mmCIF file of C-alpha atoms in Angstrom:
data_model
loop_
_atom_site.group_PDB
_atom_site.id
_atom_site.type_symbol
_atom_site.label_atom_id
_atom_site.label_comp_id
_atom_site.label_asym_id
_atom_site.label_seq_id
_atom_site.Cartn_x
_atom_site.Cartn_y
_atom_site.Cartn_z
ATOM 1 C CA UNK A 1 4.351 13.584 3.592
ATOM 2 C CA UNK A 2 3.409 13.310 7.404
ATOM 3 C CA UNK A 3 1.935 10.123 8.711
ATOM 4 C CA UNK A 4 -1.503 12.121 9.196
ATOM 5 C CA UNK A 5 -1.378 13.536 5.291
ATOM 6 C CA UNK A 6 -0.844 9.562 4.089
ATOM 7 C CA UNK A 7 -3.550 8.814 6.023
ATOM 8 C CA UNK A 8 -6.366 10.816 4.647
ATOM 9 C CA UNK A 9 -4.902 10.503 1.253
ATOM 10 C CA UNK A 10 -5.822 6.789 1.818
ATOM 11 C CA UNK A 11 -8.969 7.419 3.189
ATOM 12 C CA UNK A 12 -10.000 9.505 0.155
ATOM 13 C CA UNK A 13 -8.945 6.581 -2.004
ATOM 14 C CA UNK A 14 -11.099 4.352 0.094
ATOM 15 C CA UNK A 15 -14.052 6.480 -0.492
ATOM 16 C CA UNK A 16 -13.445 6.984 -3.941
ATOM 17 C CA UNK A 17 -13.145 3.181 -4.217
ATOM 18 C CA UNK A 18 -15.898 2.649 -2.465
ATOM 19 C CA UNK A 19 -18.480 5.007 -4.314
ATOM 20 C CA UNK A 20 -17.288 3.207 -7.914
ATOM 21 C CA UNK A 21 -18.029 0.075 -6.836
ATOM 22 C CA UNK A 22 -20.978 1.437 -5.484
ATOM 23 C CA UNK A 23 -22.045 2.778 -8.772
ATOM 24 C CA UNK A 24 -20.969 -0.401 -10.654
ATOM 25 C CA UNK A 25 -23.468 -2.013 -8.755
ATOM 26 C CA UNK A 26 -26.356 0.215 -9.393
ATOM 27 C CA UNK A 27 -25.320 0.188 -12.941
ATOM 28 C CA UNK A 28 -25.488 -3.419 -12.957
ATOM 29 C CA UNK A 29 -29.075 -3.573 -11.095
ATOM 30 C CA UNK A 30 -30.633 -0.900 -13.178
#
């Protein structure tokens, strides 16, 4: 993988991560 592809495979992780904890939350306040 390039540099560039590792990057925005982590960045897609990041967002992913970021959206379930996101929902765990709003799961949790609801």
């Amino acid at each position: 993988l390039e540099k560039g592809a590792i990057n925005v495979e982590a960045y897609k992780l990041r967002i992913i991560d970021a959206n379930s904890k996101f929902q765990t939350q709003a799961l949790a306040t609801n």
